[in-house]
Coordinates of C-alpha atoms in Angstrom, one line a residue:
M170 CA -34.5 -8.8 31.0
I171 CA -32.0 -6.0 31.7
N172 CA -29.9 -8.3 33.8
K173 CA -29.8 -11.0 31.1
L174 CA -28.7 -8.4 28.5
F175 CA -26.0 -7.1 30.8
I176 CA -24.7 -10.7 31.3
C177 CA -24.6 -11.3 27.6
I178 CA -22.7 -8.1 26.9
T179 CA -20.2 -8.9 29.6
I180 CA -19.6 -12.4 28.3
I181 CA -19.0 -11.1 24.7
F182 CA -16.6 -8.4 26.0
I183 CA -14.6 -10.9 28.0
S184 CA -14.5 -13.4 25.1
C185 CA -13.2 -10.8 22.7
G186 CA -10.6 -9.5 25.1
S187 CA -9.2 -12.9 25.7
N188 CA -8.4 -13.3 22.0
M189 CA -6.3 -10.1 21.9
N190 CA -2.8 -9.9 23.2
S191 CA -1.7 -6.4 24.2
R192 CA 0.9 -5.0 26.5
A193 CA 1.2 -1.7 28.3
F194 CA 4.6 -0.3 29.3
N195 CA 6.5 3.0 29.8
F196 CA 9.6 3.6 27.6
T197 CA 12.5 5.8 28.3
Y198 CA 14.9 7.1 25.6
Q199 CA 17.9 8.8 27.1
I200 CA 21.0 10.5 25.7
N201 CA 24.0 11.6 27.7
I202 CA 25.7 14.2 25.6
E203 CA 29.3 15.3 25.9
S204 CA 30.2 19.0 26.1
T205 CA 30.4 20.6 22.7
N206 CA 32.7 23.4 24.1
N207 CA 30.1 25.9 23.1
K208 CA 29.9 24.8 19.5
K209 CA 26.5 24.5 17.9
L210 CA 24.7 21.3 18.8
E211 CA 22.1 19.6 16.7
L212 CA 20.3 16.3 17.4
W213 CA 17.6 14.4 15.5
I214 CA 15.7 11.9 17.6
P215 CA 12.7 9.7 16.6
Y216 CA 9.3 10.6 18.2
P217 CA 6.7 7.8 18.5
Q218 CA 3.1 8.2 17.3
S219 CA -0.1 6.3 17.8
N220 CA -1.6 4.2 15.0
E221 CA -3.9 1.2 14.6
V222 CA -1.7 -1.1 16.6
Q223 CA -0.2 1.1 19.2
K224 CA -1.3 4.0 21.4
I225 CA 1.3 6.5 22.6
S226 CA 0.4 8.7 25.5
N227 CA 2.0 10.9 28.2
V228 CA 5.1 11.9 26.2
Q229 CA 7.4 13.9 28.4
I230 CA 10.7 15.5 27.3
S231 CA 13.4 16.7 29.6
S232 CA 15.9 18.7 27.6
N233 CA 17.8 20.3 30.4
G234 CA 17.7 23.7 28.7
L235 CA 18.5 22.5 25.2
N236 CA 16.3 24.2 22.5
Y237 CA 14.1 21.7 20.6
T238 CA 11.1 21.4 18.4
I239 CA 8.9 18.5 17.3
E240 CA 9.1 18.3 13.5
N241 CA 7.0 16.5 10.8
E242 CA 8.6 14.1 8.3
N243 CA 6.0 14.4 5.6
V244 CA 6.8 11.6 3.2
H245 CA 6.0 8.8 5.7
N246 CA 4.1 10.9 8.3
N247 CA 6.7 10.4 11.0
K248 CA 7.6 12.9 13.7
Y249 CA 11.0 13.6 15.2
V250 CA 12.7 15.8 17.8
Y251 CA 15.1 18.4 16.4
V252 CA 17.5 19.8 19.0
N253 CA 19.0 23.0 17.6
H254 CA 21.1 24.7 20.3
Q255 CA 23.1 27.3 18.6
Q256 CA 25.3 28.2 21.6
G257 CA 26.2 24.6 22.3
T258 CA 27.1 23.3 25.7
N259 CA 30.1 23.6 28.1
K260 CA 29.2 20.5 30.2
S261 CA 27.7 17.1 29.9
T262 CA 23.9 17.3 29.3
T263 CA 21.2 14.7 29.5
F264 CA 18.2 14.6 27.1
S265 CA 15.4 12.2 27.9
M266 CA 12.0 11.3 26.5
T267 CA 9.5 9.1 28.3
F268 CA 6.2 7.8 27.0
D269 CA 3.5 5.2 27.7
V270 CA 2.8 2.5 25.1
L271 CA -0.2 0.3 24.7
R272 CA 0.8 -2.2 22.0
K273 CA -1.2 -4.9 20.2
E274 CA -0.1 -8.1 18.7
H275 CA -1.5 -8.0 15.2
Q276 CA -1.8 -9.5 11.7
N277 CA -2.9 -7.6 8.6
V278 CA -4.1 -4.0 9.2
N279 CA -5.7 -1.3 7.1
Y280 CA -3.8 1.8 8.2
K281 CA -5.5 5.1 7.7
N282 CA -3.9 7.7 5.4
V283 CA -1.2 5.4 4.0
N284 CA -0.8 5.4 0.2
P285 CA 0.6 2.0 -0.9
Q286 CA 1.9 3.6 -4.1
K287 CA 4.5 5.5 -2.0
Y288 CA 6.2 2.2 -1.2
L289 CA 7.1 0.9 -4.6
G290 CA 10.2 2.8 -5.5
S291 CA 13.9 2.6 -4.5
Y292 CA 15.8 4.0 -1.6
Q293 CA 19.5 4.8 -1.5
T294 CA 20.4 1.4 -0.1
V295 CA 17.2 -0.5 -1.1
P296 CA 17.2 -0.5 -4.9
T297 CA 14.8 -2.3 -7.2
G298 CA 15.2 -4.0 -10.6
E299 CA 18.4 -5.4 -12.1
E300 CA 20.0 -7.8 -9.6
F301 CA 16.7 -8.4 -8.0
T302 CA 14.9 -9.1 -11.2
K303 CA 17.6 -11.8 -11.9
I304 CA 17.0 -13.3 -8.5
I305 CA 13.3 -13.3 -9.0
N306 CA 13.5 -15.0 -12.4
E307 CA 16.1 -17.6 -11.3
N308 CA 14.1 -18.6 -8.2
N309 CA 10.6 -18.4 -9.7
L310 CA 9.5 -15.8 -7.1
S311 CA 6.0 -14.4 -7.6
R312 CA 4.0 -11.4 -6.4
Y313 CA 1.2 -13.9 -5.7
D314 CA 3.3 -15.9 -3.3
I315 CA 4.8 -13.5 -0.7
R316 CA 5.5 -16.5 1.6
G317 CA 7.8 -17.7 -1.1
I318 CA 9.7 -14.4 -1.0
Y319 CA 9.8 -14.6 2.8
D320 CA 11.2 -18.1 2.7
Y321 CA 13.8 -17.2 0.1
V322 CA 15.2 -14.4 2.3
L323 CA 15.0 -16.5 5.4
N324 CA 16.9 -19.3 3.8
G325 CA 19.4 -17.1 2.1
M326 CA 20.3 -15.0 5.1
H327 CA 22.2 -15.8 8.3
Y328 CA 21.9 -13.6 11.4
G329 CA 25.3 -12.2 12.5
K330 CA 27.2 -9.0 13.1
P331 CA 30.9 -10.1 13.3
T332 CA 33.0 -7.0 13.9
S333 CA 36.2 -9.0 14.6
K334 CA 37.4 -12.6 14.9
D335 CA 36.9 -12.3 18.6
N336 CA 33.3 -11.2 18.3
K337 CA 30.7 -13.7 19.4
Y338 CA 28.9 -13.5 16.0
F339 CA 32.1 -14.8 14.3
K340 CA 31.8 -18.1 16.2
D341 CA 29.5 -21.1 16.4
P342 CA 26.5 -21.0 16.6
W343 CA 26.3 -17.8 14.5
L344 CA 28.9 -18.4 11.8
F345 CA 31.0 -21.5 10.9
E346 CA 34.6 -22.0 9.8
N347 CA 33.9 -24.2 6.8
Q348 CA 30.8 -22.5 5.5
T349 CA 30.3 -19.8 2.9
Y350 CA 27.5 -17.3 2.7
G351 CA 25.4 -15.3 0.3
L352 CA 25.4 -15.3 -3.5
K353 CA 29.1 -14.5 -3.5
N354 CA 29.9 -17.4 -1.3
V355 CA 32.1 -15.5 1.2
T356 CA 33.7 -16.8 4.3
R357 CA 33.3 -15.4 7.7
D358 CA 36.8 -14.0 7.5
E359 CA 35.8 -12.0 4.4
I360 CA 32.7 -10.7 6.2
V361 CA 34.9 -9.3 8.9
A362 CA 37.2 -7.8 6.3
L363 CA 34.2 -6.1 4.6
Y364 CA 33.2 -4.6 7.9
E365 CA 36.6 -3.3 8.6
T366 CA 36.8 -1.7 5.1
A367 CA 33.4 -0.1 5.5
K368 CA 34.3 1.3 8.9
K369 CA 37.6 2.7 7.6
E370 CA 36.1 4.2 4.5
Q371 CA 32.7 5.2 6.1
G372 CA 30.9 3.0 3.6
N373 CA 27.7 1.1 3.9
Y374 CA 28.7 -2.3 2.2
T375 CA 28.5 -4.2 5.5
F376 CA 25.8 -5.5 7.9
G377 CA 23.5 -3.1 9.8
N378 CA 23.0 -0.5 7.1
G379 CA 19.9 -2.0 5.5
N380 CA 21.8 -2.4 2.2
S381 CA 19.9 -5.0 0.2
I382 CA 22.7 -5.4 -2.4
Y383 CA 25.0 -6.3 0.5
A384 CA 22.3 -8.6 2.0
C385 CA 21.9 -10.7 -1.2
D386 CA 25.7 -10.7 -2.0
I387 CA 27.0 -11.6 1.5
G388 CA 24.0 -13.2 3.2
V389 CA 24.9 -12.3 6.8
G390 CA 23.4 -9.3 8.6
N391 CA 20.9 -8.0 11.1
C392 CA 17.2 -7.1 10.9
T393 CA 17.9 -4.1 8.7
D394 CA 19.5 -6.3 6.1
Y395 CA 16.8 -9.0 6.0
H396 CA 14.0 -6.6 5.6
S397 CA 15.7 -4.4 3.1
Y398 CA 16.3 -7.5 1.0
F399 CA 12.6 -8.4 1.4
M400 CA 11.6 -4.9 0.3
S401 CA 13.8 -4.9 -2.8
L402 CA 12.3 -8.2 -4.0
N403 CA 8.7 -7.2 -3.3
R404 CA 9.0 -3.7 -4.8
T405 CA 10.7 -5.1 -7.9
L406 CA 7.6 -7.3 -8.3
G407 CA 5.3 -4.3 -7.8
V408 CA 4.2 -5.2 -4.3
P409 CA 4.3 -2.3 -1.9
A410 CA 6.5 -3.0 1.2
R411 CA 7.4 -0.8 4.1
F412 CA 10.2 -0.7 6.7
H413 CA 9.4 -0.3 10.4
M414 CA 12.0 0.6 13.0
G415 CA 11.6 0.6 16.7
F416 CA 12.6 -1.2 19.9
P417 CA 12.0 -4.8 21.1
V418 CA 10.8 -4.8 24.7
P419 CA 11.9 -7.8 26.9
N420 CA 9.1 -9.8 28.3
N421 CA 10.9 -11.4 31.2
G422 CA 10.4 -9.0 34.0
D423 CA 8.5 -5.9 35.2
A424 CA 11.3 -3.5 34.3
G425 CA 14.7 -3.5 32.7
K426 CA 17.1 -2.3 30.0
V427 CA 16.4 -2.4 26.2
G428 CA 19.6 -3.5 24.4
G429 CA 19.0 -1.8 21.1
Y430 CA 16.7 -1.3 18.1
H431 CA 14.8 -3.8 16.0
C432 CA 13.1 -3.5 12.6
W433 CA 10.6 -5.5 10.6
A434 CA 8.5 -5.0 7.5
D435 CA 5.0 -5.2 6.1
Y436 CA 3.6 -5.7 2.6
Y437 CA 0.4 -4.6 1.0
V438 CA -2.3 -6.7 -0.7
Q439 CA -5.4 -5.0 -2.1
G440 CA -8.4 -5.8 0.0
K441 CA -6.4 -7.3 2.8
G442 CA -4.2 -4.4 4.0
W443 CA -0.7 -4.5 5.3
S444 CA 0.6 -7.8 6.6
P445 CA 3.7 -7.8 8.9
V446 CA 6.8 -10.0 8.6
D447 CA 9.7 -10.4 11.0
I448 CA 12.2 -12.5 9.1
S449 CA 15.3 -12.0 11.3
E450 CA 13.4 -13.1 14.4
A451 CA 12.1 -16.1 12.6
D452 CA 15.7 -17.0 11.7
K453 CA 16.8 -16.7 15.3
D454 CA 13.9 -18.8 16.5
P455 CA 12.9 -21.4 13.9
S456 CA 9.9 -22.5 16.0
K457 CA 8.3 -19.1 15.0
I458 CA 8.9 -19.2 11.3
D459 CA 5.2 -19.6 10.5
Y460 CA 4.2 -17.1 13.2
F461 CA 6.4 -14.3 11.9
F462 CA 4.9 -14.5 8.4
G463 CA 1.8 -12.4 8.9
N464 CA 2.1 -11.8 12.7
V465 CA 4.1 -9.6 15.0
D466 CA 3.9 -9.7 18.8
Q467 CA 3.1 -6.9 21.2
N468 CA 6.6 -6.8 22.7
R469 CA 7.8 -3.8 20.7
V470 CA 7.2 -0.2 19.9
D471 CA 7.2 1.4 16.5
M472 CA 9.2 4.6 16.2
M473 CA 9.7 5.4 12.5
V474 CA 8.3 4.0 9.2
G475 CA 10.2 4.2 5.9
R476 CA 13.7 5.2 4.9
D477 CA 15.6 8.1 3.3
F478 CA 14.3 10.7 5.7
V479 CA 14.7 14.4 4.8
L480 CA 15.4 16.0 8.2
K481 CA 15.3 19.7 9.0
G482 CA 18.8 21.2 9.2
Y483 CA 20.6 17.9 8.6
E484 CA 23.9 18.6 6.7
K485 CA 23.7 15.4 4.6
E486 CA 20.0 16.2 3.9
I487 CA 18.9 12.5 3.7
A488 CA 19.2 10.0 6.6
N489 CA 19.2 6.3 5.7
F490 CA 17.1 5.7 8.8
L491 CA 16.6 7.3 12.2
I492 CA 16.4 5.3 15.4
Y493 CA 19.5 6.2 17.4
P494 CA 20.3 9.9 17.7
I495 CA 22.0 11.6 14.8
M496 CA 24.3 14.3 16.2
E497 CA 26.1 17.2 14.6
V498 CA 28.5 19.7 16.2
N499 CA 29.1 22.7 14.0
D500 CA 27.5 20.8 11.1
Q501 CA 29.9 17.9 11.5
E502 CA 28.3 14.5 12.3
L503 CA 29.7 13.0 15.5
S504 CA 28.7 10.4 18.1
K505 CA 29.8 12.1 21.3
Y506 CA 27.0 10.8 23.4
K507 CA 25.9 7.6 25.2
K508 CA 22.4 6.3 24.6
S509 CA 20.3 4.1 26.8
F510 CA 16.8 2.7 26.8
K511 CA 14.6 1.1 29.4
Y512 CA 11.1 0.0 30.1
N513 CA 8.6 -0.4 33.0
N514 CA 5.5 -2.5 32.6
L515 CA 2.3 -0.6 33.5

């Protein structure tokens, strides 16, 4: 009788396990910082946390003598590393953080201690109302049809980050010479011109800033733009929606480099919980359009949730998002560092 019971339990466990896709890996976040010539150095770095879809363990920080603390970001319950080294440095210094990740593929999730009402308002670059109300009315979008909103953003956006006419994103298959984009029907030449203007004037009306007004006007951007657009439409309709930022982890080897960040979103339905969407990945791989509405894979790690972070000691007070290091030298924001990321499967 005991043996039969043991066999039944074993079969049930194996069966359940086979239906769950998960992945374990070690992640390294490294910053090589230039000398500050003994001027005050401050850095803000995202710090990963466990939740219902990922388990973070064995976090190790090597600061090479730089003073730091782990701080709480209380609006969205994030954590971050705050390096506050008053005496600065007189040589190049490496800061690194490594941690283990057990990540699950998932669909809708009921996250603990998350209040959906916090995710209905506007952010600095993710407004609600006005222009988005007009889009909703003209396209018959509904809070009861989130797939319709997903499809609208997917069809209205084109993935591309053209920084110049020599950039790969300026060319086929990303953008095309005789095509116009967005509600303003801009050409790819105009998209590059907007990027150059924003870079010169330190503005955010270009791709990569998660500016939902830019996203609907211009229609070309990266993951930040797709999901900001999605959030503005949902929140205008009264549907809570969140912004997730982390890293994609390649699944084509046991170890390697991670090229850069990735972001996605989720939306809340009473009684169902938070359902994820990854619209930019769906756009890059049309075979996964249905999959990325309501599913995300296990090949990623979540670092920060939300936007408009109030960071301790930060001169500008509010950060649009935090994924790459934010650096200040004597309270002036600079980028005198090189960042790199890598993974090892466990």
